[in-house]
Amino acid sequence: MGTGSSKNADGGLHGSEEREDQQLYVSLKMEKYKLKGELIPHVYGSVPLVGSWDSSKALSMERESTSTWELSFVVPPNHETLDFKFLLKPKYSSAPVIVEEGPNRVLTGGHLQGDTRLVIFRLSADEVLEYPVVIKADTVSPFDLAASWRAYQENLQPSTVRGIPDVSINSVPETGIENGSSVSLELDLEHYVIPAPSTSTNSGLVYAANMTETPRYLTRSGVFSNSEGSVNPSHSIKDSGVSVDRPAPIKEMEIVVPDPAKVYSGSGMVESKSVGTFSPLQKQDSHRGIFVDRGVGSPRLVKSASTTTFSFDLKLLSETKKPMPAAAGAVAAAAVADQMLGPKEDSHLAIVLVGLPARGKTFTAAKLTRYLRWLGHDTKHFNVGKYRRLKHGANQTADFFRGDNEEGVEARNEVAALAMEDMISWMQEGGQVGIFDATNSTRRRRNMLMKMAEGKCKIIFLETICNDESIIERNIRLKIQQSPDYAEEPDYEAGLRDFKNRLANYGKVYEPVEEGSYIKMIDMVGGHDGIIQVNNISGYLPGRIVFFLVNTHLTPRPILLTRHGESLDNVRGRIGGDTVISDAGELYAKKLANFVEKRLKSERAASIWTSTLQRTILTASPIVGFPKIQWRALDEINAGVCDGMTYEEIKKNMPEEYEARKKDKLRYRYPRGESYLDVIQRLEPVIIELERQRGPVVVISHQAVLRALYAYFADRPLQEIPHIEVPLHTIIEIQMGVSGVQEKRYKLMD
C-alpha cells in the first residue's frame, strides 16, 4: 500500500502517518443471507455512523449479489470510536427488529476490536441464524470518495492539498432549490441535439487503425513504389484473383535476424529479470497515478533498494506544501534535459506494441498517441495492419498468418520493415515519438526491429496481455464488425471462425517479451485488478507514458463538458473575474440540473466537477444526488493584469499585448498570467483522473479550459485549441469506450 500504512487481517490500519485529506472507507458485508420474509440487514450505532442507537434510524444494507449484502460509509481517519451492530428489520417499517447477539462491534481509528467474523441472530429459543461478515477499513483519496460515494454523505469532509483548496468535495445535496416546471426538459433528450463541428473526427464510429499513418511509398493506385516513384515488378502474390506487385526490398531494410542471445549484449540492459510491478488497488476507481505529485493528491513512485522494483508512496511530503510551479517550467525543463542528456537516439522514442490480436493494442496505441500529442510531443501512430492491407489486400485468410507459411511470414515481415523504415525516416525529420502497432509476437520480429532502430531511436516494447475470455470475445466481435479485413465477408460466423483461426496461428508462435526495455500491461484493458510491469525504464517521457498507462482503461462511460451559465462579466464583455451568474445563467443552471437528472438517472457512480470560481459552483448548485468536486486546475485561464478588462480596453490601453495575442493565441501569455500551453500543463492531472474514472463525469468549467479538454478527446492539433467553438448553454457529451471516442452536442437554450 505504501510507506505510511499497512493492513491487518481485519482491514485495520497500522501506522500514524495519515494524510490530512485522507478518509476511512469502511465496508460492511454480510454473506450467505437470503431474505427471511421482509427482513433486510441493517446497521445502526454511534457517531459518526448515524449518531443514534434508535433502530428506526438504522441504515439499510444493499444487496451486492444473490446472498451478499453490503453497506459502505466514510469517516475521518482520526475519529474516536465507532461502535455498531447489525440488525434485521423490514426496510419500510420499524418493527419487528432482531438485533444481533453479543457485544457491540468497535472500530477505533481503522482498527476493529476483537475477531468476530460471524453475526448471530436469535429468532426464537429454538431458531438461531449465523452468517459470515466481512468488515474492512481502507484509506482513500478525495477521488476515491467521489467514486465510492454511497450511503452516508454527511461524513465526506472537504480536502485541502498543500494548504490551498486544489480539490474539495461537497456531496451534501442543496435544499430548497426548485427546478421549476417552466424549465423542464422534454423526456426526449434528442430534441436538444445539435450537429457537432464538421472538423470533428470523432463524431462516429471509426476503426482506429484506419486513422494511422499512410505508407510514404504508396502510389494512387495502392501500390508501393521506390523513392523515384517507379514500381518494381519483381514478383507478385495472388490474392483473391488480383495480382499485386511487390517491390524489391529497399537496401536499408534488408531483414537480418541476429542471434537473440547476442542482441544488445553489453548495452547496459538490466540483466536481472526482476521487474517493477504496479498492481492497482482492487476496489473500483482506486487505480492510482504515479511519478508526479501535481497538487491533487496523486501518489508518488518510489524506487526501492532494488533498482528495478517500485512501490507506491501515498504520503504527501511536507516539503511539497507550496504552490505548483509557475506555468510549465518544471515540466518543460525536465523534457529538455531528458533530450539533451544521453545518446543521440534517446531523443527519439519508439513504442513498439506486442500482443496477440484482440488484446486492445490498437486502442491503447490510439489513446497514448492522443495523450502525447496533447502534451505537445510530436507523435504518430504507425499500424502495420494498415500497411499489410494496402500492400497485400484485406482478404487474407487465416492461413496467411500461419507461422509455418514462409511466404506469409516474409510478406508480413516486409510490411513491418516498411512501416518501421517510414517511422524512422519521420523521426529523422523531427518526429519525437512513434507508436509501432503490430502483434510483433516473436523474438525474431522484435530483433529485426531493434536492429533497424540501432543508433536511430530508443525502443520500448509495450506488451498487452489479457486473460479475461469475455473481454477477448467482445474484442473479437468488434474486430469482425469494424475491421476492413472482414468488410467483404457477408457471413459473420465465417469471419468469426477465420479470425479465431488466425488468433490460434499467432498463439502457436507467440513469445512474451523478456528482452530490452519493456512495459507489460496485464489485464489492464478491463480496468479492474490489472498489473503493470516495467523493466529498464527511465527518463522523463517514458515515465509520463507509464503514468498514463497505469490510469487508463477502456470501460465505456460518458463525459459531459459544459461552460457555466452566463455570468455578469459575460454580459459586460469582460474577461476573467469571479462574478455570479446572470438571470439567463440561473435558468441554464436549472435546465442543466434537469438534463443531468434525466441523462444520468441510472448512474450511481457519476460525479460533478467544477472550478473553484463561483460562476461554475452556482451553475452546479441545482444538481442534486451526485458528489461535487471543485478543482482549482479547472479555473479559467489567468488573464493576469488584463483580468476584468474588455478586449476593446486591452486593444486601446495595451496595443502591443493585443497584437501579440492575436498573432499567436496558443503561446501568448497574459502579463503575470497564463497561456493556453500553461493551461494544458495544469490540466494534465484532470485528464488522468478523467481517464481513471469508470462512472460518468459532468465537467462545468470555462471556455479556455474546455477548449483544451475537448482538444484532448477529439485529438485536435494544439494550434486549433484557442479557436475551438465551445458555446454557452451547450453540453458536449464525449462517449469513451472500446470503439473509440464519439461526440454529441445538446443545446439547452440560446
XYZ file of C-alpha atoms in Angstrom, residues 64-301:
238
model
C -24.494 -6.786 -3.693
C -25.204 -10.255 -5.055
C -27.761 -13.012 -4.549
C -26.753 -13.642 -0.950
C -24.304 -10.835 -0.075
C -25.443 -7.541 1.470
C -23.188 -4.511 1.754
C -23.051 -1.069 3.364
C -20.202 1.413 2.858
C -19.614 4.733 4.550
C -16.818 7.248 5.040
C -15.388 8.667 8.258
C -12.324 10.793 9.086
C -9.307 8.562 9.830
C -8.801 10.172 13.262
C -12.339 9.612 14.552
C -12.533 8.337 18.116
C -14.705 5.249 18.473
C -17.355 3.899 16.160
C -19.462 1.162 17.691
C -22.291 -0.504 15.847
C -24.400 -3.603 15.455
C -26.202 -5.499 12.722
C -29.940 -5.997 12.887
C -32.745 -7.421 10.775
C -35.849 -5.344 10.109
C -38.305 -4.562 7.331
C -36.946 -1.835 5.085
C -40.016 0.396 5.296
C -41.210 -0.134 8.868
C -39.705 -0.052 12.351
C -40.795 -3.425 13.741
C -40.205 -6.204 14.394
C -36.456 -5.753 14.884
C -33.984 -8.555 15.555
C -30.636 -7.294 16.884
C -27.510 -9.438 16.655
C -26.343 -11.151 19.808
C -23.141 -10.294 21.605
C -21.284 -7.072 22.433
C -21.085 -4.014 20.205
C -18.625 -4.054 17.334
C -15.995 -1.369 17.947
C -13.904 0.356 15.264
C -11.256 2.801 16.512
C -9.000 4.652 14.092
C -9.492 1.946 11.498
C -8.784 -0.902 13.938
C -11.559 -3.433 14.507
C -11.545 -4.639 18.107
C -11.905 -8.377 18.548
C -12.009 -11.111 15.948
C -15.741 -11.664 15.448
C -16.404 -12.811 11.906
C -19.895 -14.168 12.429
C -23.166 -12.416 13.127
C -25.723 -14.339 15.213
C -29.455 -13.590 15.236
C -31.794 -15.404 17.641
C -35.263 -15.570 16.113
C -36.639 -17.710 18.935
C -35.432 -20.001 21.664
C -35.019 -22.778 19.126
C -34.060 -20.882 15.950
C -30.648 -19.238 15.619
C -29.219 -17.792 12.381
C -25.482 -17.389 11.725
C -23.920 -15.522 8.802
C -20.313 -14.618 7.928
C -19.453 -10.906 7.997
C -16.506 -9.047 6.474
C -15.513 -5.662 7.888
C -12.792 -3.637 6.152
C -11.405 -0.119 6.514
C -9.256 1.480 3.807
C -7.796 4.969 3.498
C -8.994 6.681 0.352
C -8.245 9.889 -1.536
C -10.854 12.545 -2.420
C -11.213 10.967 -5.865
C -11.948 7.572 -4.362
C -14.598 9.271 -2.265
C -16.269 10.622 -5.365
C -16.205 7.203 -6.989
C -17.351 5.196 -3.969
C -19.795 7.769 -2.666
C -22.563 5.682 -1.246
C -24.919 5.671 1.711
C -23.573 8.174 4.185
C -22.968 11.525 2.526
C -22.659 13.741 5.599
C -19.250 12.332 6.543
C -17.457 13.492 3.392
C -15.139 16.284 4.507
C -13.584 18.931 2.223
C -9.954 18.205 1.484
C -7.002 20.524 1.097
C -3.710 19.855 -0.635
C -0.586 21.878 0.102
C -2.609 24.254 2.223
C -4.693 25.527 -0.678
C -8.047 24.235 -1.931
C -6.855 22.494 -5.100
C -9.616 19.940 -4.727
C -12.612 19.892 -2.423
C -15.712 17.764 -2.228
C -19.219 18.753 -1.259
C -21.622 15.861 -1.554
C -24.398 17.231 0.659
C -27.422 17.950 -1.543
C -28.567 21.547 -1.520
C -32.067 22.050 -0.198
C -34.792 24.425 -1.151
C -33.842 24.599 -4.828
C -36.725 24.411 -7.234
C -36.166 23.208 -10.745
C -39.409 24.738 -11.843
C -41.746 23.338 -14.453
C -41.065 26.273 -16.737
C -37.564 24.985 -17.420
C -38.318 21.279 -17.564
C -36.915 19.274 -20.445
C -38.883 17.091 -22.737
C -38.452 13.413 -21.991
C -36.776 13.038 -25.379
C -33.295 14.490 -24.838
C -32.608 14.102 -28.559
C -34.790 17.187 -29.035
C -31.799 19.263 -27.938
C -29.171 17.581 -30.128
C -27.298 19.898 -32.498
C -24.673 18.970 -35.122
C -21.094 18.665 -33.917
C -18.489 20.786 -35.744
C -17.685 19.375 -39.170
C -13.984 19.299 -38.263
C -14.602 16.727 -35.567
C -13.070 13.373 -36.434
C -14.808 11.563 -33.608
C -18.472 12.092 -34.353
C -18.998 8.500 -35.464
C -17.589 5.007 -35.099
C -14.116 4.943 -36.616
C -11.833 1.939 -36.939
C -8.762 3.181 -35.093
C -6.221 1.527 -37.412
C -7.573 3.497 -40.365
C -6.656 6.764 -38.628
C -2.960 5.864 -38.513
C -0.161 6.917 -40.852
C -0.349 6.038 -44.559
C 2.746 4.450 -46.188
C 5.068 7.001 -47.758
C 5.722 4.943 -50.878
C 2.087 4.332 -51.700
C 1.033 5.493 -55.164
C -2.516 6.481 -56.011
C -3.159 3.007 -57.385
C -2.445 1.491 -53.977
C 0.956 0.032 -54.872
C 4.197 0.643 -53.021
C 6.905 2.316 -55.097
C 10.516 3.251 -54.560
C 11.751 6.777 -53.899
C 11.928 7.595 -57.626
C 8.259 6.789 -57.967
C 8.696 3.802 -60.274
C 7.240 0.405 -59.488
C 9.493 -2.619 -59.463
C 7.532 -5.605 -60.794
C 9.984 -8.154 -59.496
C 7.339 -10.659 -58.386
C 3.757 -10.760 -57.236
C 1.372 -12.507 -54.867
C -2.004 -13.804 -55.915
C -4.693 -12.518 -53.560
C -8.335 -13.251 -54.358
C -7.534 -13.356 -58.030
C -5.792 -9.966 -58.058
C -2.110 -9.686 -58.874
C -0.400 -7.219 -56.534
C 3.125 -6.114 -57.374
C 5.696 -6.421 -54.608
C 8.710 -4.097 -54.777
C 12.257 -5.221 -54.466
C 13.389 -4.872 -50.860
C 14.888 -1.472 -50.083
C 18.573 -1.875 -49.419
C 18.476 -0.333 -45.941
C 15.649 -2.631 -44.975
C 17.365 -5.937 -45.597
C 15.938 -8.241 -42.957
C 18.724 -9.593 -40.767
C 17.742 -11.647 -37.749
C 20.648 -11.787 -35.278
C 21.076 -14.362 -32.556
C 18.685 -13.334 -29.762
C 21.327 -14.108 -27.153
C 23.681 -11.564 -28.722
C 21.275 -8.691 -29.264
C 22.163 -5.686 -27.141
C 24.733 -7.640 -25.157
C 26.724 -5.193 -23.082
C 24.338 -2.392 -23.895
C 23.503 -1.677 -20.282
C 20.279 -3.652 -20.283
C 19.341 -4.852 -16.823
C 20.495 -8.454 -16.572
C 18.124 -9.301 -13.744
C 14.671 -10.396 -14.806
C 13.103 -8.708 -11.792
C 10.709 -6.007 -12.816
C 8.795 -3.148 -11.281
C 5.199 -4.254 -10.744
C 2.282 -1.884 -10.345
C -0.913 -3.516 -9.099
C -3.829 -1.079 -8.990
C -5.928 -1.315 -5.828
C -8.669 -3.864 -6.165
C -11.522 -1.552 -5.307
C -13.385 0.154 -8.128
C -11.940 3.507 -9.103
C -8.865 3.092 -6.955
C -6.294 2.958 -9.738
C -3.527 5.323 -8.745
C -1.299 7.647 -10.712
C 2.457 7.513 -10.248
C 5.659 9.541 -10.560
C 4.357 13.105 -10.301
C 2.573 14.919 -7.486
C 0.722 17.749 -9.203
C -1.017 19.080 -6.113
C -4.092 16.886 -6.445
C -3.145 14.008 -4.184
C -1.546 11.667 -6.732
C 0.789 9.114 -5.119
C 4.471 9.099 -5.905
C 6.525 6.323 -7.442
